[in-house]
Backbone as CSV, one residue per row, in Angstrom:
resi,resn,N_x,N_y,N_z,CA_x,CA_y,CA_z,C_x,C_y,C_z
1,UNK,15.832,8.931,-8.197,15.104,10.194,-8.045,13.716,9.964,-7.448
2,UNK,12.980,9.237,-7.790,11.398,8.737,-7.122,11.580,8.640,-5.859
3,UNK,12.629,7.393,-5.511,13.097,6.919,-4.322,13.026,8.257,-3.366
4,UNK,13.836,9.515,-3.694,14.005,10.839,-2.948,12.878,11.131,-2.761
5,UNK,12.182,11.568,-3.978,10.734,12.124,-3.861,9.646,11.498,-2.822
6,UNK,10.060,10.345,-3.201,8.749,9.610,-2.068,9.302,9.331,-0.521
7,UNK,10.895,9.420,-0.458,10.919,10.110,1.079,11.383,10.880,1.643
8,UNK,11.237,11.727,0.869,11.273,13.477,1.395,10.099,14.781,0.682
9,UNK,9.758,14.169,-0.373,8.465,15.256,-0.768,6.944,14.630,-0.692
10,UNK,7.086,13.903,0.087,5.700,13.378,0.815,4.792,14.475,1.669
11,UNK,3.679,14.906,0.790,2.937,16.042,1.932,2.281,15.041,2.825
12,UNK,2.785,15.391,4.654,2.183,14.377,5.450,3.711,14.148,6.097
13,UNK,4.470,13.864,5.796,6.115,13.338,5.760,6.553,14.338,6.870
14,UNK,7.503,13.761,7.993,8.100,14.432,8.732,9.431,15.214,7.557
15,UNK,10.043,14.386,6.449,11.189,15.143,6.612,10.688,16.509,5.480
16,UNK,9.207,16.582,5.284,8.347,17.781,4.277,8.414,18.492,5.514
17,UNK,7.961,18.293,6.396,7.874,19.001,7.319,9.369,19.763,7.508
18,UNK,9.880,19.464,7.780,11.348,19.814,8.302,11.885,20.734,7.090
19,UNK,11.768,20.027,6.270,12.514,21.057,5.092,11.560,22.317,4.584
20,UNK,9.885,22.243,4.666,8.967,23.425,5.098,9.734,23.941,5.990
21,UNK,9.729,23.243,7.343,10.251,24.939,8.222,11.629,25.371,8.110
22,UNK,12.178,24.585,7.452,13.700,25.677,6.897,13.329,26.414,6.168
23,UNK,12.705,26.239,4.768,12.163,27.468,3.997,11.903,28.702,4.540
24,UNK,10.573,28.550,5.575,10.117,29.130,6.414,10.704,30.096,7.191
25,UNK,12.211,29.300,7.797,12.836,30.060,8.639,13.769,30.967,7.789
26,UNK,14.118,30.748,7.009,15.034,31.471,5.996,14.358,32.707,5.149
27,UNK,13.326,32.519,4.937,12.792,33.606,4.736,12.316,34.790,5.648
28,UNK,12.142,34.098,6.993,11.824,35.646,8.164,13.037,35.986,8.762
29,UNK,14.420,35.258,8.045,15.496,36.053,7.950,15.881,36.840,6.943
30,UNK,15.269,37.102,5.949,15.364,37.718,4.838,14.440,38.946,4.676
31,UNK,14.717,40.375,5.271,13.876,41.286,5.510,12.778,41.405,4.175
32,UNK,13.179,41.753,2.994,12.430,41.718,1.899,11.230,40.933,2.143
33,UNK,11.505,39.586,2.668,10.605,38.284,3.031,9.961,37.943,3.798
34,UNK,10.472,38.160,5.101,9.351,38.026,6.511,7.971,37.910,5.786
35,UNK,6.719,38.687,5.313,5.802,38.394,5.566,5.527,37.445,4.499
36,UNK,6.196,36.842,3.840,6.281,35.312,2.759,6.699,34.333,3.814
37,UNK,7.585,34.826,4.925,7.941,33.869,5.893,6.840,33.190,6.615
38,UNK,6.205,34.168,7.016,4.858,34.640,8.259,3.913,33.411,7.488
39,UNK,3.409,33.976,6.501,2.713,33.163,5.391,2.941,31.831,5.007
40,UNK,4.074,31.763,4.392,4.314,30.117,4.598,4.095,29.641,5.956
41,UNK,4.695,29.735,6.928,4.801,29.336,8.134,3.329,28.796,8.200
42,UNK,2.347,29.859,8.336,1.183,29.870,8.811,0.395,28.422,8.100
43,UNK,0.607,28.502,6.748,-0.043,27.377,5.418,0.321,26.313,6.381
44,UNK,1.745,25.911,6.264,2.657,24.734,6.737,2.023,24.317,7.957
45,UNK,2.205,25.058,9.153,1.324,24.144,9.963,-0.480,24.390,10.071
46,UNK,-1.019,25.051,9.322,-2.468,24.495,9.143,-2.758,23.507,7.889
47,UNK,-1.867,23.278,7.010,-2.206,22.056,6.487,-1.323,20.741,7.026
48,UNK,-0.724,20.766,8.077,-0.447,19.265,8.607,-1.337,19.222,9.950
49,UNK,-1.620,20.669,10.502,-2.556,20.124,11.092,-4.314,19.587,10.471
50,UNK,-4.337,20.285,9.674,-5.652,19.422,8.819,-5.294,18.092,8.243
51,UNK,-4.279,17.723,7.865,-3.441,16.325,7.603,-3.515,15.353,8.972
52,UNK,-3.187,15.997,10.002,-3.104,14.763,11.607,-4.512,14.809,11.962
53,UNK,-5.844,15.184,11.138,-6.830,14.899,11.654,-7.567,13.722,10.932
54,UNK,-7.976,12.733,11.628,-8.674,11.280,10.925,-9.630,11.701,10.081
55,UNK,-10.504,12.826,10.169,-11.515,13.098,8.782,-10.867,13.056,7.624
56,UNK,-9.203,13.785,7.696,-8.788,13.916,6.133,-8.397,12.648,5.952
57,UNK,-7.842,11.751,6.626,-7.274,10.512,5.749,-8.649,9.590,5.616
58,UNK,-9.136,9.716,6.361,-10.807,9.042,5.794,-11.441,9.380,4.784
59,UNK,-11.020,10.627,4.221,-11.633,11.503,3.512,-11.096,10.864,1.528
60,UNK,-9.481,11.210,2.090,-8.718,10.563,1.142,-9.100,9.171,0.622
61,UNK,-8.608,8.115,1.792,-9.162,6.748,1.610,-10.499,6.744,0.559
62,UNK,-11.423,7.235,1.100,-12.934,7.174,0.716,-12.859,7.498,-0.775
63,UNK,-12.402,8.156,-1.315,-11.843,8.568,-2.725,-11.204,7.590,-3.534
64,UNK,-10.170,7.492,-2.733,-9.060,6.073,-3.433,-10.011,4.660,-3.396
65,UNK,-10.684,4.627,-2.888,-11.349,2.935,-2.325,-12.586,2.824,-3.568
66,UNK,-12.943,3.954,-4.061,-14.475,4.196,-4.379,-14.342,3.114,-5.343
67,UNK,-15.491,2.237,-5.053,-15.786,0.614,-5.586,-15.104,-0.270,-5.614
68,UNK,-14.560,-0.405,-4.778,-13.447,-1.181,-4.371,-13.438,-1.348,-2.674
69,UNK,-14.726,-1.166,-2.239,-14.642,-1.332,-0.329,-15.243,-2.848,-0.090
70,UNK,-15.904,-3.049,-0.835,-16.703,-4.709,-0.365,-16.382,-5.776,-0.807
71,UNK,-16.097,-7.120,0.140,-15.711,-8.095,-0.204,-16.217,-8.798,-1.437
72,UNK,-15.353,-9.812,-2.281,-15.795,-9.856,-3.216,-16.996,-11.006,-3.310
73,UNK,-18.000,-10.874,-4.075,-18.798,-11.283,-4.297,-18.803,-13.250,-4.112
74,UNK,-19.434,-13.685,-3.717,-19.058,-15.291,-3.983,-19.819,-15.579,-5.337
75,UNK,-20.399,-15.469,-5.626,-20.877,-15.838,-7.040,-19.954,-15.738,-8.343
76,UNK,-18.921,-14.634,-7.684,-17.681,-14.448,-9.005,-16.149,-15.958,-8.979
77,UNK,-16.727,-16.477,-7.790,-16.067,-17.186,-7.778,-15.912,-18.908,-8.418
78,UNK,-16.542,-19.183,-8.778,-16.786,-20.224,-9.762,-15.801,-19.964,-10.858
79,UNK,-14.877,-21.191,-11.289,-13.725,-21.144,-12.404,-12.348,-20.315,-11.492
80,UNK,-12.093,-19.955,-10.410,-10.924,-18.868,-10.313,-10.169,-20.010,-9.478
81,UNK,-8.946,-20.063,-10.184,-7.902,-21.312,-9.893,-6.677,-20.706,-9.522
82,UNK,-6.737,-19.328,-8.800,-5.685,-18.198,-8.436,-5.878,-17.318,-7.538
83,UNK,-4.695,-17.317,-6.731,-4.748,-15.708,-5.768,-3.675,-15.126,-5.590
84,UNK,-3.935,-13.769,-6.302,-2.713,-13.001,-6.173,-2.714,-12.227,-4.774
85,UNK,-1.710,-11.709,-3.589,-1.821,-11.284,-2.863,-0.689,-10.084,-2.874
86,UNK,-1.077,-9.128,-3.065,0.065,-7.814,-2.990,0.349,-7.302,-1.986
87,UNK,2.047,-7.263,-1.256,2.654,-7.192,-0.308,2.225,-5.438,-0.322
88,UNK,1.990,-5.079,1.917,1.657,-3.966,2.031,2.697,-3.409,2.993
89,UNK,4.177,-3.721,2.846,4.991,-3.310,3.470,5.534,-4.640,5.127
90,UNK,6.296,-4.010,5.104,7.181,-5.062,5.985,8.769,-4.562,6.748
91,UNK,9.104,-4.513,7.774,10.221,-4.516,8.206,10.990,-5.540,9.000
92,UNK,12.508,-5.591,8.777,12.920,-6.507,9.191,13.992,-6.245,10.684
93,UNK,14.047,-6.726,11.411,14.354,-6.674,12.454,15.477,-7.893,12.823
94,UNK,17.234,-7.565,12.926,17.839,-8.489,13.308,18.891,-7.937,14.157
95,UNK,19.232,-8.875,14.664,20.308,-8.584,16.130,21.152,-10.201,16.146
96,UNK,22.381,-9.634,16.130,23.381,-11.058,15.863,22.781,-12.033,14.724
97,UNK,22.349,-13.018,15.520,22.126,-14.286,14.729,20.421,-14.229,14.383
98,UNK,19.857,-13.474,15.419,18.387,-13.502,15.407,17.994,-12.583,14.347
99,UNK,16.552,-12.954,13.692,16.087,-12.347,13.015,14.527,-12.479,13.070
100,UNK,13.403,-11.279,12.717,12.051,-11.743,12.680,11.791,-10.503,11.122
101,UNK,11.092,-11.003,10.971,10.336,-10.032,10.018,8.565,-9.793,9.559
102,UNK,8.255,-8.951,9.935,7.293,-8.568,10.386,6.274,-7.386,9.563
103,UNK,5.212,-7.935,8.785,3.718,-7.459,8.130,3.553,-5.922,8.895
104,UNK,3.327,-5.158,7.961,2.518,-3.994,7.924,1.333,-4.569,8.528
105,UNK,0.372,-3.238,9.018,-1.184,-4.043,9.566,-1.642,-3.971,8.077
106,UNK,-1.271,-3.432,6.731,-1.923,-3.884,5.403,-1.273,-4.788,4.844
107,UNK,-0.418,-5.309,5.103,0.211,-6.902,4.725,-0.858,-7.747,5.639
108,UNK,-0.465,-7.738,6.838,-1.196,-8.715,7.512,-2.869,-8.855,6.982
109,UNK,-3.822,-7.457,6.682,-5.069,-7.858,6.159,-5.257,-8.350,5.123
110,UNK,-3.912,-8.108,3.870,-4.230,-8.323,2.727,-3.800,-10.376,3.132
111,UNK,-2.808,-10.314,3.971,-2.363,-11.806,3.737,-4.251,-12.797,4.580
112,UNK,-4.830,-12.095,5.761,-5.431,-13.041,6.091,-7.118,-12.880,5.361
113,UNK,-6.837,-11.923,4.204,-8.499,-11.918,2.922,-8.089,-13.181,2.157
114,UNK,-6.588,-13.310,2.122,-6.228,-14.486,0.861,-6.325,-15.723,1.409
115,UNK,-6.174,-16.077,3.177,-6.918,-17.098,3.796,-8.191,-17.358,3.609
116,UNK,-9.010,-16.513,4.148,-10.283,-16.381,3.741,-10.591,-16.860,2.292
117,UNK,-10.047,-16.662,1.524,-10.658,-16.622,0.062,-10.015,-18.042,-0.295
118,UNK,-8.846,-18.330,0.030,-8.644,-19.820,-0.132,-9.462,-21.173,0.190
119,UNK,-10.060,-20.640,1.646,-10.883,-21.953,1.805,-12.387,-21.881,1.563
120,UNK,-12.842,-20.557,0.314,-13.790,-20.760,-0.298,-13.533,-21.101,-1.293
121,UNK,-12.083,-21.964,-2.601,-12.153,-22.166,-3.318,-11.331,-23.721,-3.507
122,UNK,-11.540,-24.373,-3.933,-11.475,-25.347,-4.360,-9.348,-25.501,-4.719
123,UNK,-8.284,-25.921,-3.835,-7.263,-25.531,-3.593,-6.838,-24.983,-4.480
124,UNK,-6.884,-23.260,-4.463,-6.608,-22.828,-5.839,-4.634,-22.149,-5.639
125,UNK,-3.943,-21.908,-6.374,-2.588,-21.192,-6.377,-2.930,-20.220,-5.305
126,UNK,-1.760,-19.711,-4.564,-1.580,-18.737,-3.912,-0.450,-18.165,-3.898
127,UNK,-0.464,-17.078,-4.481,0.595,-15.971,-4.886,0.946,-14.752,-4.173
128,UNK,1.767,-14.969,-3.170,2.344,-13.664,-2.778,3.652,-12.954,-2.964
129,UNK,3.065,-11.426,-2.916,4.172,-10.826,-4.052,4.736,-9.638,-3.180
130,UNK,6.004,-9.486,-3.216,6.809,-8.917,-2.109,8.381,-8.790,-2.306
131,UNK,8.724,-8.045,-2.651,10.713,-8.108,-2.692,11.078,-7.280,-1.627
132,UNK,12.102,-6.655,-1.574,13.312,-6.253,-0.823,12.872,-4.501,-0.563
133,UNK,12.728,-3.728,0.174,13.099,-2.184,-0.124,14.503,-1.973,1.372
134,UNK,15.411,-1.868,0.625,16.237,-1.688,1.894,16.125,-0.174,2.824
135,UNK,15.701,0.413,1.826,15.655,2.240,2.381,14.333,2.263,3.374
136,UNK,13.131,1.290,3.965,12.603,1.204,4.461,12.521,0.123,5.892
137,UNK,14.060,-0.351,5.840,13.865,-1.570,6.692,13.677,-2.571,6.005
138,UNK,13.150,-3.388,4.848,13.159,-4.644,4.609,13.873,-5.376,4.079
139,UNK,14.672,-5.679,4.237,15.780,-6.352,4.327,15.538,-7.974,3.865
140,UNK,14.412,-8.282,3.877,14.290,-10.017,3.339,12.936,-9.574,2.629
141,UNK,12.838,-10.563,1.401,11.378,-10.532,0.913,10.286,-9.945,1.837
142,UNK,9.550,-9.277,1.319,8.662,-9.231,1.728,7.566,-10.945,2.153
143,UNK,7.738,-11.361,0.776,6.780,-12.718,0.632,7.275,-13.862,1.574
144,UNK,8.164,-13.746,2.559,8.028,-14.703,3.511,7.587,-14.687,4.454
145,UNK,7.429,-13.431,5.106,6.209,-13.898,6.050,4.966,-13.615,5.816
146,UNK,4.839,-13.029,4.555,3.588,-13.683,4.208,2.917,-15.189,3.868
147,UNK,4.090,-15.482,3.550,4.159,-17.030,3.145,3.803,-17.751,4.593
148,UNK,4.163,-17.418,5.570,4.559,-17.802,7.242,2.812,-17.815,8.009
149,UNK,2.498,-16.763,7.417,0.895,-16.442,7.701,-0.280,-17.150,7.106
150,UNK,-0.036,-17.459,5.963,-0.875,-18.115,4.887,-0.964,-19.452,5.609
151,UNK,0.261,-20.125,5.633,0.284,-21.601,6.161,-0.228,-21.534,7.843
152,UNK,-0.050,-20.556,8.494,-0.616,-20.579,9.933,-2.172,-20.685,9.789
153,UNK,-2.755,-20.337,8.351,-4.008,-20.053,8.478,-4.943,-21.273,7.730
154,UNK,-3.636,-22.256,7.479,-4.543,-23.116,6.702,-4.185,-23.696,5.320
155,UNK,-3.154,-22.904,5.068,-2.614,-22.653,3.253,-1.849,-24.051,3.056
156,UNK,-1.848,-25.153,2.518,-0.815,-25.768,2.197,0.504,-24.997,1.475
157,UNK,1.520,-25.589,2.306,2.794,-24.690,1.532,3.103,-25.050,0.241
158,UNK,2.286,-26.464,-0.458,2.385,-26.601,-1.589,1.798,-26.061,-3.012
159,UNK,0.644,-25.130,-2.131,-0.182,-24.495,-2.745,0.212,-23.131,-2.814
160,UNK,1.669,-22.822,-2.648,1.700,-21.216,-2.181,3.142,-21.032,-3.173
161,UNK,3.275,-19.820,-4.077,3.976,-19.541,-4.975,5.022,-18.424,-4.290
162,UNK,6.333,-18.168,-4.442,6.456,-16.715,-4.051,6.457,-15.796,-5.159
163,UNK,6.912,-14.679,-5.290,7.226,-13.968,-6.057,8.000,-12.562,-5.138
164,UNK,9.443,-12.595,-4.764,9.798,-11.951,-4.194,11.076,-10.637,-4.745
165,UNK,10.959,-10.541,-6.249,11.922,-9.791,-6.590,11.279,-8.246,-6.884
166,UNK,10.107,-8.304,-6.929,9.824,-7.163,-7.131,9.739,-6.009,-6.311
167,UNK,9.050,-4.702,-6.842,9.551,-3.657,-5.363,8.810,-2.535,-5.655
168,UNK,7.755,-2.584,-6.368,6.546,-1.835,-6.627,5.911,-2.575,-7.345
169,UNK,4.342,-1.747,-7.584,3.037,-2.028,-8.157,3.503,-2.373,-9.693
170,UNK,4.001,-1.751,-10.564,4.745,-1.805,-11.656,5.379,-3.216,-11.796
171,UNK,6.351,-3.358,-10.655,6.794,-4.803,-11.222,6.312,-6.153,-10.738
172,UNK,5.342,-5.901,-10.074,4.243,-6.773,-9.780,4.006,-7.578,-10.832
173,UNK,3.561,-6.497,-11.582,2.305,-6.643,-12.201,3.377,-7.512,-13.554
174,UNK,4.750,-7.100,-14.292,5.398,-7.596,-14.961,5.770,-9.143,-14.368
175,UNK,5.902,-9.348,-13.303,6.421,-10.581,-12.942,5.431,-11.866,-12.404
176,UNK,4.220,-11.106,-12.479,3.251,-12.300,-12.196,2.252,-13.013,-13.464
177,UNK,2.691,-11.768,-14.593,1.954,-12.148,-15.202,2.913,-13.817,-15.947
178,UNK,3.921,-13.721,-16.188,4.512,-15.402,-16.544,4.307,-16.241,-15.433
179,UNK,4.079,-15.881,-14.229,3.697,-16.863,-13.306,2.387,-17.704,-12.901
180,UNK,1.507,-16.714,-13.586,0.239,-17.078,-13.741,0.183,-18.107,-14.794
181,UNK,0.909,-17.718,-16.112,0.156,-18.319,-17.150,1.354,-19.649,-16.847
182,UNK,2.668,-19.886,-16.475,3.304,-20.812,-16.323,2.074,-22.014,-15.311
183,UNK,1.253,-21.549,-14.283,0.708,-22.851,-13.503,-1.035,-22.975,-14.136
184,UNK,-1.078,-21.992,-15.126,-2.053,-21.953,-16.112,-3.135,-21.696,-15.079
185,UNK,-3.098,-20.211,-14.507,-4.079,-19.463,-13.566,-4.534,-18.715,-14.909
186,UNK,-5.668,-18.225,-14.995,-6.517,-17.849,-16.130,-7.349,-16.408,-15.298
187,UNK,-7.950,-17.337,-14.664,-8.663,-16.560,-13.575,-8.803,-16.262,-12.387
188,UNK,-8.510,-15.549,-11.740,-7.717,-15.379,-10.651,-8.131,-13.931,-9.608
189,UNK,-8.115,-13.774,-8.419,-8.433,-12.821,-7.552,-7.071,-11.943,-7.339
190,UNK,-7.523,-10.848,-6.822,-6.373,-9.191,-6.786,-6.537,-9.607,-5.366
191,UNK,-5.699,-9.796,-4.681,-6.146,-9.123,-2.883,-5.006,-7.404,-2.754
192,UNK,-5.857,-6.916,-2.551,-4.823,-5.677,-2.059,-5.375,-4.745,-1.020
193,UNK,-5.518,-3.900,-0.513,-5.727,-2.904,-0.092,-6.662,-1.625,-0.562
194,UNK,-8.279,-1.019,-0.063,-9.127,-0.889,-0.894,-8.372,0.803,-1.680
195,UNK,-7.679,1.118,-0.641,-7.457,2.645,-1.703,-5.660,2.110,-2.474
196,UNK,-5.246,1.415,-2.415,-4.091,0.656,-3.676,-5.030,-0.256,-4.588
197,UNK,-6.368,-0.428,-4.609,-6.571,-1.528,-5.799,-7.180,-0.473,-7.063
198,UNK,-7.438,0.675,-6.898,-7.384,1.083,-8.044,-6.387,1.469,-9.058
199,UNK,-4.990,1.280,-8.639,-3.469,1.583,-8.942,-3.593,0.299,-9.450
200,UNK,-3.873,-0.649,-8.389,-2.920,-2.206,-8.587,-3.945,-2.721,-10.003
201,UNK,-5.370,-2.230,-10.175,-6.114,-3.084,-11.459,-5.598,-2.132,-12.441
202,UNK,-5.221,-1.065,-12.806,-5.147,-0.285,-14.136,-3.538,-0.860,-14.692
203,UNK,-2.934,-0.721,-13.521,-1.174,-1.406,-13.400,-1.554,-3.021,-14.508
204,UNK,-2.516,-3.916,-13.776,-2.515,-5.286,-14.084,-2.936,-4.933,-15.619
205,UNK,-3.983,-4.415,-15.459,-5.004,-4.405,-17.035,-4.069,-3.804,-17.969
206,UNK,-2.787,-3.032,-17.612,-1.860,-2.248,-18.531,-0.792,-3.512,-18.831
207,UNK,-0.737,-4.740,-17.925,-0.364,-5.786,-19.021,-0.704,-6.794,-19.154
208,UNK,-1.870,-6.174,-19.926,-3.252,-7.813,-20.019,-3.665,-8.721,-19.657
209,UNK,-3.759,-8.745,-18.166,-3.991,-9.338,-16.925,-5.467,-8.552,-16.626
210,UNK,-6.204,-9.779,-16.294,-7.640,-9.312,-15.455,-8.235,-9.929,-14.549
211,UNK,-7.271,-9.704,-13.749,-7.573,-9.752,-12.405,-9.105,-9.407,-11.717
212,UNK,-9.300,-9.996,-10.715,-11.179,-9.679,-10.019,-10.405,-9.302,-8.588
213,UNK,-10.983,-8.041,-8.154,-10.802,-6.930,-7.277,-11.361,-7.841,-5.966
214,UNK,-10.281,-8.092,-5.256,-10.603,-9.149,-3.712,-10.614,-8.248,-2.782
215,UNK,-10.554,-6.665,-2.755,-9.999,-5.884,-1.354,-10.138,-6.790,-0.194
216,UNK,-9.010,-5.972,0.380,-8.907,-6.907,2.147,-9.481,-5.858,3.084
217,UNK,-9.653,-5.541,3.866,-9.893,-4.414,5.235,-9.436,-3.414,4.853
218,UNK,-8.986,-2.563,4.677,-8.270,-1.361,4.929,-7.601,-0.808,6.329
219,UNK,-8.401,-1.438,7.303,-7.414,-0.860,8.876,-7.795,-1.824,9.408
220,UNK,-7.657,-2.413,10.784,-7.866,-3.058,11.743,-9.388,-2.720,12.264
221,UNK,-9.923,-3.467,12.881,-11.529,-2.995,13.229,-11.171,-2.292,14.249
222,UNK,-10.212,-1.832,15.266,-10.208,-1.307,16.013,-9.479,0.251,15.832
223,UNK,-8.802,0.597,14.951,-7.972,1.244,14.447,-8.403,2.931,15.096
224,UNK,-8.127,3.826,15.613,-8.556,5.140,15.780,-9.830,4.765,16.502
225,UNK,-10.497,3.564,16.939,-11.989,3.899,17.436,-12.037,4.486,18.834
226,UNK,-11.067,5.260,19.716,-11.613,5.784,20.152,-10.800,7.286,20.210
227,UNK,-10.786,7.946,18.705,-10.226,8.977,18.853,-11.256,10.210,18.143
228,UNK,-11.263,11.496,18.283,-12.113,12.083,17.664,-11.353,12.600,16.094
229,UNK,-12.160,12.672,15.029,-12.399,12.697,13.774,-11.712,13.855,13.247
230,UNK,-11.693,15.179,14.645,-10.628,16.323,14.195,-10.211,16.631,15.056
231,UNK,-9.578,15.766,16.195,-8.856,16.548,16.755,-7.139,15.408,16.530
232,UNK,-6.494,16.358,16.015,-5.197,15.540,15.209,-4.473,14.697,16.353
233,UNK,-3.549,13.766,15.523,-3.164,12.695,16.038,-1.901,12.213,15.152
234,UNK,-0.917,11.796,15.980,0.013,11.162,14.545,-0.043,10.072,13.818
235,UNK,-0.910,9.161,14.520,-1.417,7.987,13.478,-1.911,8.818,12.433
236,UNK,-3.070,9.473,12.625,-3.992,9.829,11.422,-2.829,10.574,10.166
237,UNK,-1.857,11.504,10.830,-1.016,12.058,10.393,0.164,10.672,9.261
238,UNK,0.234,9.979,9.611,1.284,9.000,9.135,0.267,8.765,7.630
239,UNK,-1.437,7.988,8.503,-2.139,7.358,7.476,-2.702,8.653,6.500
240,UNK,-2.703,9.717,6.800,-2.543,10.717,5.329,-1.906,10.528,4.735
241,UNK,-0.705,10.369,5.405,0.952,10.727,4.381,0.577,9.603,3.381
242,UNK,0.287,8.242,3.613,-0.034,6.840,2.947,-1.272,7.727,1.897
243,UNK,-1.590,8.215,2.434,-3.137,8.783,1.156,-2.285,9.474,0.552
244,UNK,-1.861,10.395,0.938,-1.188,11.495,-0.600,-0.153,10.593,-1.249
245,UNK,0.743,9.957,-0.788,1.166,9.260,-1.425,0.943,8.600,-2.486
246,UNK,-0.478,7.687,-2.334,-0.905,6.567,-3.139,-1.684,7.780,-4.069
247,UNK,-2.127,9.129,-3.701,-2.377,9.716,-5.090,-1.137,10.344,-5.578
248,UNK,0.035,10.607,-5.622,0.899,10.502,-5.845,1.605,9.382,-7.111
249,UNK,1.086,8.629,-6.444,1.707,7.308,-7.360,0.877,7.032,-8.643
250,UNK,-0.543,7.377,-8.452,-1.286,6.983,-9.303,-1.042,7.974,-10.301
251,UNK,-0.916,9.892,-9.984,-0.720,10.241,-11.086,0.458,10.056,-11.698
252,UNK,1.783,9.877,-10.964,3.208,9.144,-11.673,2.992,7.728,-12.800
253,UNK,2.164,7.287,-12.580,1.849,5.739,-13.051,1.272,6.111,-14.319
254,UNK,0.088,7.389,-14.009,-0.686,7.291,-15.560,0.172,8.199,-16.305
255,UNK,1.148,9.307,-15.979,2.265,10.071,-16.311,2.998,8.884,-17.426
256,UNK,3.753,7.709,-16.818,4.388,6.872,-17.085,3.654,6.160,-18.432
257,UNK,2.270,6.327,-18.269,2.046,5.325,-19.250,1.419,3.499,-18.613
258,UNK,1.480,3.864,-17.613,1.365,2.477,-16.621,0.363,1.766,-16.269
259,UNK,-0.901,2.851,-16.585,-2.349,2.560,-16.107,-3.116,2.176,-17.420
260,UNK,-3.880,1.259,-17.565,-4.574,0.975,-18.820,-5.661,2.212,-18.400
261,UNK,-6.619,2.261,-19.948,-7.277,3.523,-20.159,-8.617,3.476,-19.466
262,UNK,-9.550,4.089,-18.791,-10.468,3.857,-18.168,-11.443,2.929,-19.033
C-alpha cells in the first residue's frame, strides 16, 4: 500500500497529475458538477504550476535542511572510527550480458562527502547502505556502485562495509545498527542528503544510534543555474515531487512511531 501511495499520490507526480485530470474530466461531464469540474481543473494546474517553479522546491528544501546545510565541523571529528553513507537512489541499466548501474546526482554527492570525510580521518569504517527497489529500476544493490566510487576516490576496499538489503530509511537504520557495534564503530558520521537528514537522525536516534549529521551537497553546483526562480521547468517540477515526498515520509515515520522525540 505505501509502495502505491508513493507512486501515484505524490503531489508533484506525473501519474497525480493524470489521475487529477480524470477527476477533473469526469466531473465537467457531470452537469450537476461542471463548475466543481471548472474548479478543480483550475487548483490542479495552478498548483503544479507553482510546483515546476525552482522557488517552491527551494523553498521546501530550505525547510527540510534547516540545520543540517553545513559541512560538518572538523573539530567533531576527533574519536569517530565510522562512516555511514545513505544510498540516494540508483538505476540499473542492462542489455544481454551488459550491465552498468548508476548513482542518483544524491547518491553520487552523498558517496563523494564520505570521500572527503575519509581522508580527514584516520582509516576509519566505511559504510554504505543501499538494497534493491525493483519498482524503480534498481535491480542490483544500491551499495555497489557506491562501493565502485568510494574506491575510485581513494577508499581502500578493505575499509569499506556493504550493507545492501535494506530499502528505506527505517531499515537502515535497523541493520546498521549490529554492524556498527559488530566492527566496534561507537562514533561515527551520518552522510546523507541535507533535506533527508532530518528523517535519517530521528529514524537513527529511534534505535539508539547517534550518529553526527555529515550532510553532503544537496544538488550539483551547477544545477538550475541558469534558469529563472519562477518561471517553471520540469526539473524543478520532479525536485518538488522529491520535497513533498520527503515531507510525506517524515509525517508517515512519526505516524509509525519511527522518529525519536524531539
Amino acid at each position: 500500500m505505501i509502495e502505491v501511495i508513493k507512486e501515484y499520490f505524490v503531489l508533484g507526480s506525473i501519474p497525480f497529475l493524470l489521475f487529477g485530470l480524470t477527476i477533473g474530466v469526469i466531473l465537467l461531464y457531470r452537469r450537476s458538477l461542471t463548475k466543481w469540474g471548472v474548479r478543480w481543473l483550475t487548483l490542479l494546474v495552478a498548483v503544479y504550476m507553482v510546483l515546476s517553479m525552482p522557488l517552491s522546491f527551494k523553498a521546501m528544501e530550505a525547510v527540510l535542511s534547516r540545520g543540517y546545510t553545513e559541512h560538518v565541523d572538523s573539530t567533531v571529528l576527533e574519536g569517530v572510527t565510522g562512516i555511514v553513507i545513505l544510498g540516494g537512489g540508483s538505476v540499473t541499466i542492462r542489455s544481454g550480458s551488459e550491465e552498468m548501474n548508476t548513482l542518483s546526482n544524491a547518491g553520487i554527492l552523498r558517496v563523494w562527502e564520505g570521500v572527503r570525510l575519509y581522508h580527514k580521518l584516520d582509516e576509519p569504517w566505511v559504510i554504505v547502505s543501499g538494497g534493491v527497489n525493483e519498482r524503480i529500476g534498481m535491480t542490483t544493490p544500491e551499495s555497489l556502485p557506491m562501493r565502485d566510487i568510494l574506491i575510485k576516490g581513494g577508499v581502500p576496499a578493505s575499509r569499506i562495509l556493504l550493507e545492501s538489503s535494506s530499502s528505506n530509511t527505517f531499515e537502515q537504520a535497523l541493520n546498521l545498527g549490529p554492524m556498527l557495534e559488530m566492527h566496534g564503530v561507537e562514533k561515527f558520521l551520518m552522510v546523507t542528503s541535507p533535506s533527508h537528514m532530518r528523517r535519517a537522525m530521528g529514524t537513527f536516534k529511534a534505535q539508539g544510534l547517534v550518529p553526527i549529521p555529515a550532510p553532503s551537497e544537496q544538488h550539483p553546483d551547477d544545477f538550475l543555474a541558469d534558469r529563472s526562480v519562477i518561471i517553471p521547468n520540469s526539473e524543478a517540477l520532479e525536485e518538488s515531487r522529491m520535497a513533498v515526498r520527503e515531507i510525506m515520509a517524515l509525517v508517515y515515520y512519526a505516524l509509525r512511531g519511527w522518529l525519536s522525540s524531539p
